[in-house]
Amino acid sequence: MIPSAIILSAAIGASLMLVSIVLVRLTRRSSTLPLDNPEFQDFAGSLSMTIIVIPADLSGILYASPGFRGIFDMDPSEVDFRRLKGFIHEDDAESLESALQAGRSSSFEIEFRILRKGETHWIHMRGFPVPGKRA
């Protein structure tokens, strides 16, 4: 079974801002999540955490709820998880990349640092695969 998504939850800093990241395996026709559904967008926007949907190839962000900017201090279109330099602390980039790759087949938990407004902030992230249809 190939995972259709990897669900990640993360928290940042002392104020415990939360972010949930959903790593999605896309088909040619559509994603496995209702990203364009107004009810989904209303739900995601009403949470006190951020939901982020990224493709399985880590190439960018397909959807980010309104709280994304407050946590990462950047526009979602600027993020490419394949190129973490300048976004993730250089000492943590390799371990984060390994964790995201491993998250396709097993649960994981990781702490890493992001660089935001010239300051370093810690993120605690947990992830697990969501079973999907074979591609």
JSON list of C-alpha atoms in Angstrom, two decimals:
[
{"chain": "A", "resi": 1, "resn": "MET", "atom": "CA", "xyz": [0.00, 0.00, 0.00]},
{"chain": "A", "resi": 2, "resn": "ILE", "atom": "CA", "xyz": [1.40, 3.41, -0.98]},
{"chain": "A", "resi": 3, "resn": "PRO", "atom": "CA", "xyz": [0.60, 6.22, 1.44]},
{"chain": "A", "resi": 4, "resn": "SER", "atom": "CA", "xyz": [-1.69, 8.87, 0.00]},
{"chain": "A", "resi": 5, "resn": "ALA", "atom": "CA", "xyz": [-0.53, 11.34, 2.62]},
{"chain": "A", "resi": 6, "resn": "ILE", "atom": "CA", "xyz": [1.76, 11.79, 5.55]},
{"chain": "A", "resi": 7, "resn": "ILE", "atom": "CA", "xyz": [0.28, 13.75, 8.43]},
{"chain": "A", "resi": 8, "resn": "LEU", "atom": "CA", "xyz": [2.71, 15.86, 10.41]},
{"chain": "A", "resi": 9, "resn": "SER", "atom": "CA", "xyz": [2.08, 17.91, 13.53]},
{"chain": "A", "resi": 10, "resn": "ALA", "atom": "CA", "xyz": [4.56, 20.44, 14.82]},
{"chain": "A", "resi": 11, "resn": "ALA", "atom": "CA", "xyz": [4.93, 23.08, 17.51]},
{"chain": "A", "resi": 12, "resn": "ILE", "atom": "CA", "xyz": [7.24, 26.07, 17.59]},
{"chain": "A", "resi": 13, "resn": "GLY", "atom": "CA", "xyz": [8.79, 28.11, 20.37]},
{"chain": "A", "resi": 14, "resn": "ALA", "atom": "CA", "xyz": [7.66, 28.92, 23.87]},
{"chain": "A", "resi": 15, "resn": "SER", "atom": "CA", "xyz": [4.26, 30.15, 22.72]},
{"chain": "A", "resi": 16, "resn": "LEU", "atom": "CA", "xyz": [3.56, 26.69, 21.28]},
{"chain": "A", "resi": 17, "resn": "MET", "atom": "CA", "xyz": [2.34, 27.73, 17.85]},
{"chain": "A", "resi": 18, "resn": "LEU", "atom": "CA", "xyz": [1.17, 24.54, 16.18]},
{"chain": "A", "resi": 19, "resn": "VAL", "atom": "CA", "xyz": [1.48, 23.46, 12.58]},
{"chain": "A", "resi": 20, "resn": "SER", "atom": "CA", "xyz": [0.09, 20.35, 10.94]},
{"chain": "A", "resi": 21, "resn": "ILE", "atom": "CA", "xyz": [1.63, 19.33, 7.67]},
{"chain": "A", "resi": 22, "resn": "VAL", "atom": "CA", "xyz": [-0.01, 16.86, 5.31]},
{"chain": "A", "resi": 23, "resn": "LEU", "atom": "CA", "xyz": [2.30, 15.22, 2.79]},
{"chain": "A", "resi": 24, "resn": "VAL", "atom": "CA", "xyz": [0.12, 14.16, -0.12]},
{"chain": "A", "resi": 25, "resn": "ARG", "atom": "CA", "xyz": [0.65, 11.68, -2.90]},
{"chain": "A", "resi": 26, "resn": "LEU", "atom": "CA", "xyz": [-1.10, 13.15, -5.94]},
{"chain": "A", "resi": 27, "resn": "THR", "atom": "CA", "xyz": [-2.69, 11.41, -8.89]},
{"chain": "A", "resi": 28, "resn": "ARG", "atom": "CA", "xyz": [-2.97, 12.99, -12.32]},
{"chain": "A", "resi": 29, "resn": "ARG", "atom": "CA", "xyz": [-6.63, 13.78, -11.81]},
{"chain": "A", "resi": 30, "resn": "SER", "atom": "CA", "xyz": [-6.84, 15.02, -8.24]},
{"chain": "A", "resi": 31, "resn": "SER", "atom": "CA", "xyz": [-5.35, 14.93, -4.78]},
{"chain": "A", "resi": 32, "resn": "THR", "atom": "CA", "xyz": [-6.73, 12.68, -2.07]},
{"chain": "A", "resi": 33, "resn": "LEU", "atom": "CA", "xyz": [-7.72, 15.70, 0.04]},
{"chain": "A", "resi": 34, "resn": "PRO", "atom": "CA", "xyz": [-10.50, 18.26, -0.58]},
{"chain": "A", "resi": 35, "resn": "LEU", "atom": "CA", "xyz": [-8.14, 21.24, -0.88]},
{"chain": "A", "resi": 36, "resn": "ASP", "atom": "CA", "xyz": [-10.53, 23.32, -2.99]},
{"chain": "A", "resi": 37, "resn": "ASN", "atom": "CA", "xyz": [-13.57, 22.48, -0.89]},
{"chain": "A", "resi": 38, "resn": "PRO", "atom": "CA", "xyz": [-14.84, 25.64, 0.86]},
{"chain": "A", "resi": 39, "resn": "GLU", "atom": "CA", "xyz": [-15.81, 23.62, 3.95]},
{"chain": "A", "resi": 40, "resn": "PHE", "atom": "CA", "xyz": [-12.26, 22.26, 4.25]},
{"chain": "A", "resi": 41, "resn": "GLN", "atom": "CA", "xyz": [-10.84, 25.77, 3.84]},
{"chain": "A", "resi": 42, "resn": "ASP", "atom": "CA", "xyz": [-13.23, 27.16, 6.48]},
{"chain": "A", "resi": 43, "resn": "PHE", "atom": "CA", "xyz": [-12.29, 24.34, 8.85]},
{"chain": "A", "resi": 44, "resn": "ALA", "atom": "CA", "xyz": [-8.54, 24.77, 8.29]},
{"chain": "A", "resi": 45, "resn": "GLY", "atom": "CA", "xyz": [-8.78, 28.53, 8.67]},
{"chain": "A", "resi": 46, "resn": "SER", "atom": "CA", "xyz": [-10.65, 28.28, 11.96]},
{"chain": "A", "resi": 47, "resn": "LEU", "atom": "CA", "xyz": [-8.01, 26.17, 13.73]},
{"chain": "A", "resi": 48, "resn": "SER", "atom": "CA", "xyz": [-5.51, 27.64, 16.15]},
{"chain": "A", "resi": 49, "resn": "MET", "atom": "CA", "xyz": [-2.83, 25.69, 14.31]},
{"chain": "A", "resi": 50, "resn": "THR", "atom": "CA", "xyz": [-1.61, 25.74, 10.74]},
{"chain": "A", "resi": 51, "resn": "ILE", "atom": "CA", "xyz": [-2.37, 23.02, 8.22]},
{"chain": "A", "resi": 52, "resn": "ILE", "atom": "CA", "xyz": [0.08, 22.65, 5.36]},
{"chain": "A", "resi": 53, "resn": "VAL", "atom": "CA", "xyz": [-0.37, 20.27, 2.43]},
{"chain": "A", "resi": 54, "resn": "ILE", "atom": "CA", "xyz": [2.81, 19.38, 0.54]},
{"chain": "A", "resi": 55, "resn": "PRO", "atom": "CA", "xyz": [3.32, 16.92, -2.34]},
{"chain": "A", "resi": 56, "resn": "ALA", "atom": "CA", "xyz": [5.21, 13.69, -1.72]},
{"chain": "A", "resi": 57, "resn": "ASP", "atom": "CA", "xyz": [8.17, 15.00, -3.74]},
{"chain": "A", "resi": 58, "resn": "LEU", "atom": "CA", "xyz": [8.52, 17.85, -1.20]},
{"chain": "A", "resi": 59, "resn": "SER", "atom": "CA", "xyz": [8.57, 20.40, -4.05]},
{"chain": "A", "resi": 60, "resn": "GLY", "atom": "CA", "xyz": [6.42, 23.07, -2.45]},
{"chain": "A", "resi": 61, "resn": "ILE", "atom": "CA", "xyz": [3.19, 23.77, -0.65]},
{"chain": "A", "resi": 62, "resn": "LEU", "atom": "CA", "xyz": [-0.18, 23.01, -2.22]},
{"chain": "A", "resi": 63, "resn": "TYR", "atom": "CA", "xyz": [-2.18, 24.54, 0.60]},
{"chain": "A", "resi": 64, "resn": "ALA", "atom": "CA", "xyz": [-1.37, 26.49, 3.76]},
{"chain": "A", "resi": 65, "resn": "SER", "atom": "CA", "xyz": [-3.98, 27.73, 6.20]},
{"chain": "A", "resi": 66, "resn": "PRO", "atom": "CA", "xyz": [-3.79, 31.36, 7.35]},
{"chain": "A", "resi": 67, "resn": "GLY", "atom": "CA", "xyz": [-1.47, 30.78, 10.33]},
{"chain": "A", "resi": 68, "resn": "PHE", "atom": "CA", "xyz": [1.46, 29.66, 8.15]},
{"chain": "A", "resi": 69, "resn": "ARG", "atom": "CA", "xyz": [3.03, 33.10, 7.86]},
{"chain": "A", "resi": 70, "resn": "GLY", "atom": "CA", "xyz": [2.94, 33.64, 11.62]},
{"chain": "A", "resi": 71, "resn": "ILE", "atom": "CA", "xyz": [5.02, 30.52, 12.21]},
{"chain": "A", "resi": 72, "resn": "PHE", "atom": "CA", "xyz": [7.42, 30.58, 9.27]},
{"chain": "A", "resi": 73, "resn": "ASP", "atom": "CA", "xyz": [7.49, 34.32, 8.40]},
{"chain": "A", "resi": 74, "resn": "MET", "atom": "CA", "xyz": [7.37, 33.58, 4.68]},
{"chain": "A", "resi": 75, "resn": "ASP", "atom": "CA", "xyz": [4.89, 33.11, 1.89]},
{"chain": "A", "resi": 76, "resn": "PRO", "atom": "CA", "xyz": [3.98, 29.43, 1.33]},
{"chain": "A", "resi": 77, "resn": "SER", "atom": "CA", "xyz": [4.93, 29.77, -2.36]},
{"chain": "A", "resi": 78, "resn": "GLU", "atom": "CA", "xyz": [8.55, 30.43, -1.28]},
{"chain": "A", "resi": 79, "resn": "VAL", "atom": "CA", "xyz": [8.97, 27.04, 0.44]},
{"chain": "A", "resi": 80, "resn": "ASP", "atom": "CA", "xyz": [10.61, 24.06, -1.28]},
{"chain": "A", "resi": 81, "resn": "PHE", "atom": "CA", "xyz": [11.41, 21.30, 1.21]},
{"chain": "A", "resi": 82, "resn": "ARG", "atom": "CA", "xyz": [13.95, 19.86, -1.26]},
{"chain": "A", "resi": 83, "resn": "ARG", "atom": "CA", "xyz": [16.08, 22.98, -0.78]},
{"chain": "A", "resi": 84, "resn": "LEU", "atom": "CA", "xyz": [16.14, 23.68, 2.94]},
{"chain": "A", "resi": 85, "resn": "LYS", "atom": "CA", "xyz": [19.13, 26.06, 2.99]},
{"chain": "A", "resi": 86, "resn": "GLY", "atom": "CA", "xyz": [18.24, 29.37, 4.59]},
{"chain": "A", "resi": 87, "resn": "PHE", "atom": "CA", "xyz": [14.93, 28.05, 5.90]},
{"chain": "A", "resi": 88, "resn": "ILE", "atom": "CA", "xyz": [15.95, 25.17, 8.17]},
{"chain": "A", "resi": 89, "resn": "HIS", "atom": "CA", "xyz": [19.03, 25.45, 10.40]},
{"chain": "A", "resi": 90, "resn": "GLU", "atom": "CA", "xyz": [21.92, 23.91, 8.45]},
{"chain": "A", "resi": 91, "resn": "ASP", "atom": "CA", "xyz": [22.70, 21.43, 11.24]},
{"chain": "A", "resi": 92, "resn": "ASP", "atom": "CA", "xyz": [19.13, 20.06, 11.08]},
{"chain": "A", "resi": 93, "resn": "ALA", "atom": "CA", "xyz": [18.42, 19.95, 7.33]},
{"chain": "A", "resi": 94, "resn": "GLU", "atom": "CA", "xyz": [19.71, 16.42, 6.71]},
{"chain": "A", "resi": 95, "resn": "SER", "atom": "CA", "xyz": [17.84, 14.87, 9.65]},
{"chain": "A", "resi": 96, "resn": "LEU", "atom": "CA", "xyz": [14.60, 16.65, 8.67]},
{"chain": "A", "resi": 97, "resn": "GLU", "atom": "CA", "xyz": [14.91, 15.45, 5.09]},
{"chain": "A", "resi": 98, "resn": "SER", "atom": "CA", "xyz": [15.48, 11.88, 6.32]},
{"chain": "A", "resi": 99, "resn": "ALA", "atom": "CA", "xyz": [12.47, 12.11, 8.66]},
{"chain": "A", "resi": 100, "resn": "LEU", "atom": "CA", "xyz": [10.18, 13.37, 5.87]},
{"chain": "A", "resi": 101, "resn": "GLN", "atom": "CA", "xyz": [11.34, 10.56, 3.58]},
{"chain": "A", "resi": 102, "resn": "ALA", "atom": "CA", "xyz": [10.87, 7.95, 6.34]},
{"chain": "A", "resi": 103, "resn": "GLY", "atom": "CA", "xyz": [7.40, 9.32, 7.05]},
{"chain": "A", "resi": 104, "resn": "ARG", "atom": "CA", "xyz": [6.13, 7.72, 3.86]},
{"chain": "A", "resi": 105, "resn": "SER", "atom": "CA", "xyz": [6.29, 4.29, 5.51]},
{"chain": "A", "resi": 106, "resn": "SER", "atom": "CA", "xyz": [6.48, 4.74, 9.29]},
{"chain": "A", "resi": 107, "resn": "SER", "atom": "CA", "xyz": [5.73, 7.10, 12.14]},
{"chain": "A", "resi": 108, "resn": "PHE", "atom": "CA", "xyz": [8.42, 9.51, 13.24]},
{"chain": "A", "resi": 109, "resn": "GLU", "atom": "CA", "xyz": [9.13, 12.33, 15.65]},
{"chain": "A", "resi": 110, "resn": "ILE", "atom": "CA", "xyz": [11.79, 15.02, 15.20]},
{"chain": "A", "resi": 111, "resn": "GLU", "atom": "CA", "xyz": [12.87, 18.37, 16.59]},
{"chain": "A", "resi": 112, "resn": "PHE", "atom": "CA", "xyz": [14.58, 20.86, 14.30]},
{"chain": "A", "resi": 113, "resn": "ARG", "atom": "CA", "xyz": [15.28, 24.57, 14.06]},
{"chain": "A", "resi": 114, "resn": "ILE", "atom": "CA", "xyz": [13.92, 27.07, 11.59]},
{"chain": "A", "resi": 115, "resn": "LEU", "atom": "CA", "xyz": [15.37, 30.48, 10.85]},
{"chain": "A", "resi": 116, "resn": "ARG", "atom": "CA", "xyz": [12.77, 33.24, 11.19]},
{"chain": "A", "resi": 117, "resn": "LYS", "atom": "CA", "xyz": [13.28, 37.01, 11.27]},
{"chain": "A", "resi": 118, "resn": "GLY", "atom": "CA", "xyz": [16.96, 36.46, 11.93]},
{"chain": "A", "resi": 119, "resn": "GLU", "atom": "CA", "xyz": [16.23, 34.27, 14.96]},
{"chain": "A", "resi": 120, "resn": "THR", "atom": "CA", "xyz": [16.34, 30.53, 15.53]},
{"chain": "A", "resi": 121, "resn": "HIS", "atom": "CA", "xyz": [13.13, 28.79, 16.65]},
{"chain": "A", "resi": 122, "resn": "TRP", "atom": "CA", "xyz": [12.61, 25.14, 17.53]},
{"chain": "A", "resi": 123, "resn": "ILE", "atom": "CA", "xyz": [9.90, 23.01, 15.89]},
{"chain": "A", "resi": 124, "resn": "HIS", "atom": "CA", "xyz": [8.74, 19.68, 17.32]},
{"chain": "A", "resi": 125, "resn": "MET", "atom": "CA", "xyz": [7.15, 17.54, 14.61]},
{"chain": "A", "resi": 126, "resn": "ARG", "atom": "CA", "xyz": [5.42, 14.16, 14.65]},
{"chain": "A", "resi": 127, "resn": "GLY", "atom": "CA", "xyz": [4.35, 12.38, 11.50]},
{"chain": "A", "resi": 128, "resn": "PHE", "atom": "CA", "xyz": [2.71, 9.19, 10.33]},
{"chain": "A", "resi": 129, "resn": "PRO", "atom": "CA", "xyz": [1.68, 7.78, 6.94]},
{"chain": "A", "resi": 130, "resn": "VAL", "atom": "CA", "xyz": [-1.93, 7.64, 5.84]},
{"chain": "A", "resi": 131, "resn": "PRO", "atom": "CA", "xyz": [-2.69, 4.52, 3.75]},
{"chain": "A", "resi": 132, "resn": "GLY", "atom": "CA", "xyz": [-3.85, 5.16, 0.21]},
{"chain": "A", "resi": 133, "resn": "LYS", "atom": "CA", "xyz": [-4.51, 3.39, -3.07]},
{"chain": "A", "resi": 134, "resn": "ARG", "atom": "CA", "xyz": [-1.71, 1.93, -5.12]},
{"chain": "A", "resi": 135, "resn": "ALA", "atom": "CA", "xyz": [-0.49, 4.31, -7.82]}
]
